[in-house]
CSV table of C-alpha atoms and ligand atoms in Angstrom, one decimal:
chain,number,residue,atom,x,y,z
A,1,MET,CA,169.8,34.7,245.9
A,2,LEU,CA,166.8,32.3,246.4
A,3,LYS,CA,165.2,33.6,249.5
A,4,GLY,CA,161.5,32.7,249.6
A,5,LYS,CA,161.7,30.3,246.7
A,6,THR,CA,161.0,26.5,246.8
A,7,ALA,CA,162.9,24.0,244.8
A,8,VAL,CA,162.5,20.3,244.0
A,9,ILE,CA,165.8,18.5,243.1
A,10,THR,CA,165.6,15.0,241.6
A,11,GLY,CA,168.6,12.9,242.3
A,12,GLY,CA,169.3,15.3,245.1
A,13,THR,CA,170.6,12.6,247.5
A,14,ARG,CA,174.3,12.7,246.4
A,15,GLY,CA,176.7,14.0,243.8
A,16,ILE,CA,175.8,17.0,241.7
A,17,GLY,CA,172.2,17.0,243.0
A,18,PHE,CA,173.2,17.1,246.7
A,19,ALA,CA,175.7,20.0,245.9
A,20,ILE,CA,172.8,21.9,244.3
A,21,ALA,CA,170.5,21.2,247.3
A,22,LYS,CA,173.2,22.5,249.7
A,23,LEU,CA,173.9,25.6,247.7
A,24,TYR,CA,170.2,26.4,247.3
A,25,LEU,CA,169.7,26.0,251.1
A,26,GLN,CA,172.7,28.3,251.7
A,27,ASN,CA,171.0,30.8,249.4
A,28,GLY,CA,167.7,30.8,251.4
A,29,ALA,CA,165.6,28.4,249.4
A,30,ASN,CA,163.3,25.8,250.7
A,31,VAL,CA,164.4,22.5,249.2
A,32,ALA,CA,162.7,19.1,248.5
A,33,ILE,CA,165.3,16.4,247.8
A,34,ALA,CA,163.8,13.7,245.6
A,35,GLY,CA,165.5,10.3,245.7
A,36,SER,CA,164.8,6.8,244.5
A,37,ARG,CA,164.6,5.3,248.0
A,38,GLN,CA,163.5,6.6,251.5
A,39,GLU,CA,166.8,5.3,252.9
A,40,THR,CA,169.0,7.5,250.7
A,41,VAL,CA,166.8,10.5,251.1
A,42,ASP,CA,167.0,10.1,254.9
A,43,LYS,CA,170.8,9.8,254.6
A,44,ALA,CA,171.0,13.1,252.6
A,45,LEU,CA,168.7,14.9,255.1
A,46,ALA,CA,170.8,13.8,258.0
A,47,GLN,CA,173.7,15.7,256.4
A,48,LEU,CA,171.8,18.9,256.5
A,49,PRO,CA,170.7,19.3,260.2
A,50,GLU,CA,171.1,23.1,260.2
A,51,TYR,CA,168.5,23.4,257.5
A,52,ALA,CA,165.9,21.0,259.0
A,53,GLU,CA,163.1,23.6,258.8
A,54,ARG,CA,163.7,24.3,255.1
A,55,VAL,CA,164.4,20.9,253.7
A,56,MET,CA,162.2,17.8,253.1
A,57,GLY,CA,162.5,14.5,251.3
A,58,ILE,CA,160.3,12.8,248.7
A,59,CYS,CA,160.7,9.6,246.7
A,60,PRO,CA,158.1,9.2,244.0
A,61,ASP,CA,158.6,7.0,241.0
A,62,LEU,CA,159.8,9.8,238.6
A,63,CYS,CA,158.1,8.1,235.6
A,64,SER,CA,154.7,7.9,237.4
A,65,PRO,CA,152.6,11.1,236.7
A,66,GLU,CA,150.4,10.2,239.7
A,67,GLU,CA,153.2,9.7,242.2
A,68,VAL,CA,155.1,12.8,241.0
A,69,ALA,CA,152.0,15.0,241.1
A,70,ALA,CA,151.2,13.8,244.7
A,71,ALA,CA,154.8,14.4,245.8
A,72,PHE,CA,154.9,17.9,244.3
A,73,ALA,CA,151.6,18.6,246.0
A,74,SER,CA,153.1,17.6,249.3
A,75,VAL,CA,156.0,20.0,248.7
A,76,ARG,CA,153.6,22.8,248.0
A,77,GLU,CA,151.6,21.9,251.1
A,78,ARG,CA,154.7,22.1,253.2
A,79,PHE,CA,156.3,25.3,251.7
A,80,GLY,CA,153.4,27.0,250.0
A,81,ARG,CA,155.0,27.2,246.5
A,82,LEU,CA,157.0,25.4,243.9
A,83,ASP,CA,159.3,27.8,242.0
A,84,ILE,CA,162.3,25.7,240.8
A,85,LEU,CA,162.5,22.2,239.4
A,86,VAL,CA,165.9,20.7,238.9
A,87,ASN,CA,165.7,17.5,236.7
A,88,ASN,CA,169.0,16.0,237.8
A,89,ALA,CA,168.4,12.2,238.4
A,90,GLY,CA,170.4,10.2,235.9
A,91,ILE,CA,172.1,7.0,235.1
A,92,SER,CA,175.0,6.3,232.7
A,93,SER,CA,176.0,3.5,230.5
A,94,ARG,CA,179.2,2.1,228.9
A,95,SER,CA,177.8,-1.0,227.1
A,96,SER,CA,178.9,-1.7,223.5
A,97,LEU,CA,176.1,-1.6,220.9
A,98,TYR,CA,176.8,-5.3,220.3
A,99,ASP,CA,176.0,-6.2,223.9
A,100,TYR,CA,173.4,-3.6,224.6
A,101,THR,CA,170.1,-5.0,225.9
A,102,LEU,CA,166.8,-3.4,225.1
A,103,GLU,CA,166.2,-3.5,228.9
A,104,GLU,CA,169.2,-1.3,229.6
A,105,PHE,CA,168.4,1.1,226.8
A,106,THR,CA,164.8,1.4,228.0
A,107,LYS,CA,166.0,2.1,231.6
A,108,LEU,CA,168.2,4.9,230.4
A,109,ILE,CA,165.3,6.5,228.5
A,110,ASP,CA,163.1,6.1,231.6
A,111,VAL,CA,165.4,7.7,234.1
A,112,ASN,CA,167.2,10.3,231.9
A,113,LEU,CA,164.4,11.4,229.6
A,114,LYS,CA,160.9,10.2,230.5
A,115,ALA,CA,161.3,11.4,234.1
A,116,VAL,CA,162.3,14.8,232.9
A,117,PHE,CA,159.1,15.0,230.9
A,118,VAL,CA,156.9,13.7,233.7
A,119,CYS,CA,158.4,16.0,236.4
A,120,SER,CA,158.4,19.1,234.1
A,121,GLN,CA,154.7,18.6,233.3
A,122,ALA,CA,153.8,18.3,236.9
A,123,ALA,CA,155.9,21.3,238.0
A,124,ALA,CA,154.8,23.5,235.0
A,125,ARG,CA,151.1,23.0,236.0
A,126,ILE,CA,151.9,24.4,239.4
A,127,MET,CA,154.2,27.1,238.1
A,128,LYS,CA,151.7,28.3,235.5
A,129,GLU,CA,149.1,28.8,238.2
A,130,GLN,CA,151.7,30.7,240.4
A,131,GLY,CA,152.7,33.0,237.5
A,132,GLY,CA,156.1,31.5,236.6
A,133,GLY,CA,159.1,29.4,237.6
A,134,SER,CA,162.4,27.9,236.5
A,135,ILE,CA,163.1,24.4,235.2
A,136,ILE,CA,166.7,23.3,235.0
A,137,ASN,CA,167.7,20.0,233.3
A,138,THR,CA,171.0,18.2,233.8
A,139,SER,CA,172.4,17.4,230.4
A,140,SER,CA,176.0,16.5,229.7
A,141,MET,CA,179.0,17.6,227.6
A,142,VAL,CA,178.4,14.3,225.6
A,143,SER,CA,175.1,15.8,224.5
A,144,LEU,CA,177.1,17.7,221.9
A,145,TYR,CA,179.4,15.1,220.4
A,146,GLY,CA,178.4,11.7,221.7
A,147,GLN,CA,180.7,9.1,223.3
A,148,PRO,CA,182.4,5.9,221.9
A,149,SER,CA,180.4,3.4,224.0
A,150,GLY,CA,177.1,3.4,226.0
A,151,CYS,CA,175.2,5.2,223.1
A,152,GLY,CA,172.0,5.3,225.1
A,153,TYR,CA,173.5,7.9,227.5
A,154,PRO,CA,174.4,10.6,225.0
A,155,ALA,CA,171.2,9.8,223.1
A,156,THR,CA,169.1,10.7,226.2
A,157,LYS,CA,171.1,13.8,226.9
A,158,PHE,CA,170.7,15.0,223.3
A,159,ALA,CA,167.0,14.5,223.8
A,160,VAL,CA,167.1,16.5,227.1
A,161,ASN,CA,168.6,19.4,225.2
A,162,GLY,CA,165.7,19.1,222.7
A,163,LEU,CA,163.2,19.0,225.5
A,164,THR,CA,164.8,22.0,227.1
A,165,LYS,CA,164.8,24.2,224.0
A,166,SER,CA,161.3,23.2,223.0
A,167,LEU,CA,159.7,23.7,226.5
A,168,ALA,CA,161.5,27.0,226.8
A,169,ARG,CA,159.6,28.2,223.7
A,170,GLU,CA,156.3,26.6,224.7
A,171,LEU,CA,156.3,27.8,228.4
A,172,ALA,CA,157.8,31.3,227.9
A,173,LYS,CA,154.2,32.7,227.7
A,174,ASP,CA,153.6,31.4,231.2
A,175,GLN,CA,156.9,33.0,232.5
A,176,ILE,CA,158.4,29.6,233.0
A,177,ARG,CA,162.1,29.5,232.0
A,178,VAL,CA,163.6,26.2,230.9
A,179,ASN,CA,167.4,25.8,230.7
A,180,ALA,CA,170.0,23.0,231.0
A,181,VAL,CA,173.4,22.6,232.4
A,182,ALA,CA,175.9,20.4,230.6
A,183,PRO,CA,178.5,19.3,233.1
A,184,GLY,CA,181.9,17.9,232.0
A,185,VAL,CA,183.6,15.1,233.9
A,186,THR,CA,182.6,15.8,237.6
A,187,LYS,CA,183.9,14.0,240.7
A,188,THR,CA,180.8,12.0,241.8
A,189,ASP,CA,180.0,8.3,242.3
A,190,MET,CA,179.1,8.2,238.6
A,191,VAL,CA,182.7,9.1,237.7
A,192,ALA,CA,184.2,7.0,240.5
A,193,ALA,CA,182.6,4.0,238.8
A,194,LEU,CA,184.6,4.6,235.6
A,195,PRO,CA,188.0,2.9,235.2
A,196,PRO,CA,190.7,5.3,236.5
A,197,GLU,CA,192.6,5.1,233.2
A,198,MET,CA,189.5,6.4,231.5
A,199,VAL,CA,189.2,9.3,234.0
A,200,ALA,CA,192.9,10.1,233.5
A,201,ARG,CA,192.6,10.1,229.8
A,202,ILE,CA,189.5,12.4,229.9
A,203,SER,CA,191.2,14.7,232.4
A,204,ALA,CA,194.3,15.1,230.3
A,205,GLY,CA,192.2,16.6,227.5
A,206,ILE,CA,190.6,19.3,229.7
A,207,PRO,CA,192.0,22.8,229.1
A,208,LEU,CA,191.5,23.8,232.8
A,209,GLY,CA,193.6,20.8,233.8
A,210,ARG,CA,191.2,19.0,236.2
A,211,VAL,CA,187.8,17.3,236.4
A,212,GLY,CA,185.0,19.4,238.0
A,213,GLU,CA,183.8,19.4,241.5
A,214,PRO,CA,180.1,19.1,242.1
A,215,GLU,CA,180.2,22.6,243.6
A,216,ASP,CA,181.7,24.0,240.3
A,217,VAL,CA,178.7,22.7,238.5
A,218,ALA,CA,176.1,23.6,241.2
A,219,ASN,CA,176.9,27.3,240.8
A,220,ALA,CA,175.4,27.3,237.3
A,221,TYR,CA,172.2,25.9,238.7
A,222,LEU,CA,172.1,28.7,241.3
A,223,TYR,CA,172.4,31.4,238.6
A,224,LEU,CA,169.7,29.8,236.4
A,225,ALA,CA,167.3,29.4,239.3
A,226,SER,CA,167.8,33.0,240.4
A,227,ASP,CA,166.3,36.3,239.2
A,228,ALA,CA,169.8,37.1,237.8
A,229,ALA,CA,168.8,34.8,234.9
A,230,SER,CA,165.4,36.4,234.4
A,231,TYR,CA,166.0,36.8,230.6
A,232,VAL,CA,167.7,33.5,230.1
A,233,THR,CA,165.7,30.6,228.7
A,234,GLY,CA,166.4,27.8,226.2
A,235,ALA,CA,170.1,27.9,227.1
A,236,VAL,CA,172.4,24.9,227.6
A,237,ILE,CA,175.3,26.1,229.7
A,238,ASN,CA,178.5,24.1,229.5
A,239,VAL,CA,180.4,23.7,232.8
A,240,ASP,CA,183.3,21.6,231.7
A,241,GLY,CA,186.6,23.4,231.8
A,242,ALA,CA,186.3,23.8,228.1
A,243,ALA,CA,186.5,20.1,227.6
A,244,MET,CA,184.2,20.1,224.6
A,245,THR,CA,185.0,23.4,223.0
B,301,LIG,P1,175.3,10.2,241.0
B,301,LIG,O1,175.2,8.8,240.5
B,301,LIG,O2,176.2,10.5,242.1
B,301,LIG,O3,173.8,10.7,241.3
B,301,LIG,C1,172.7,10.3,240.5
B,301,LIG,C2,171.5,10.7,241.3
B,301,LIG,O4,170.3,10.2,240.5
B,301,LIG,C3,171.4,10.0,242.6
B,301,LIG,O5,170.9,10.9,243.6
B,301,LIG,C4,170.4,8.8,242.3
B,301,LIG,O6,169.7,8.4,243.5
B,301,LIG,C5,169.5,9.5,241.3
B,301,LIG,N1,168.8,8.4,240.5
B,301,LIG,C6,169.3,7.5,239.8
B,301,LIG,N2,168.4,6.7,239.3
B,301,LIG,C7,167.2,7.2,239.8
B,301,LIG,C8,165.8,6.8,239.7
B,301,LIG,N3,165.4,5.7,239.0
B,301,LIG,N4,164.9,7.5,240.4
B,301,LIG,C9,165.3,8.6,241.1
B,301,LIG,N5,166.5,9.0,241.3
B,301,LIG,C10,167.5,8.3,240.6
B,301,LIG,O7,175.7,11.0,239.7
B,301,LIG,P2,176.0,12.5,239.4
B,301,LIG,O8,177.3,12.5,238.7
B,301,LIG,O9,175.7,13.4,240.5
B,301,LIG,O10,174.8,12.7,238.2
B,301,LIG,C11,173.8,13.7,238.3
B,301,LIG,C12,173.4,14.1,236.9
B,301,LIG,O11,174.6,14.7,236.3
B,301,LIG,C13,173.0,13.0,236.0
B,301,LIG,O12,171.9,13.4,235.3
B,301,LIG,C14,174.2,12.7,235.1
B,301,LIG,O13,173.8,12.2,233.9
B,301,LIG,C15,174.7,14.2,235.0
B,301,LIG,N6,176.2,14.3,234.6
B,301,LIG,C16,177.2,13.8,235.4
B,301,LIG,C17,178.5,14.0,235.0
B,301,LIG,C18,179.6,13.5,235.9
B,301,LIG,O14,180.8,13.5,235.4
B,301,LIG,N7,179.4,13.1,237.1
B,301,LIG,C19,178.7,14.6,233.8
B,301,LIG,C20,177.7,15.0,233.0
B,301,LIG,C21,176.4,14.9,233.4
């Protein structure tokens, strides 16, 4: 479904991002895995030996326009194009408002929102010149109704939806589609860090009766990146077992 296309996936070293990277490679894409450290990028690449010719690693500071532009230029240099950007890097939070530090709140905004803006701008500049592209943002089911602690996390994901819908309208004239995927509870390190009783409580309320696998979620990114979604832009697709509906 993605033969000849090149994708950058932020937070592609593990969890949902790694599942997307693998699925994109299986579907013929060239993939640049963006991570926060060279060590984790190398670890991810080591798990994909059969795709060595079509996968590379980058680790720019996602909030630095200069570093991101240079990293995306290196992807273009290696693979000739940049067609798909997956803004997936993210951190969560469970702090109570009473204990929340401004430092933690700011860090959430940086990783979950500012990086989406910086990377989208750098990618859109390349995509416009190439005649189009697809940007896919990772939102969350809590972007629709919030959560009872860690208010910074849903706040940034609400903002990601806003960025998605606005950029979809702004960039449509350049044939750049912008969509988001809102995963439900998905079995990754982020969820492993939650207390088991919290995961059990959440799972009990999911109509499909289980938490999602990273692969369940990755399939939505495959669709949105492919030509099968050529008339889809500004959408936020829930992949959550109907947890929020
Ligand atoms: P994860 O912790 O396994 O992966 C997060 C990824 O983001 C890692 O690759 C990490 O290196 C990267 N990252 C974190 N901080 C970074 C930084 N400063 N710079 C660059 N990269 C950074 O978590 P995951 O569950 O795979 O989460 C991926 C995305 O899915 C996140 O945006 C998260 O908010 C979203 N999400 C996850 C769930 C879930 O239940 N797992 C649900 C809804 C949304």
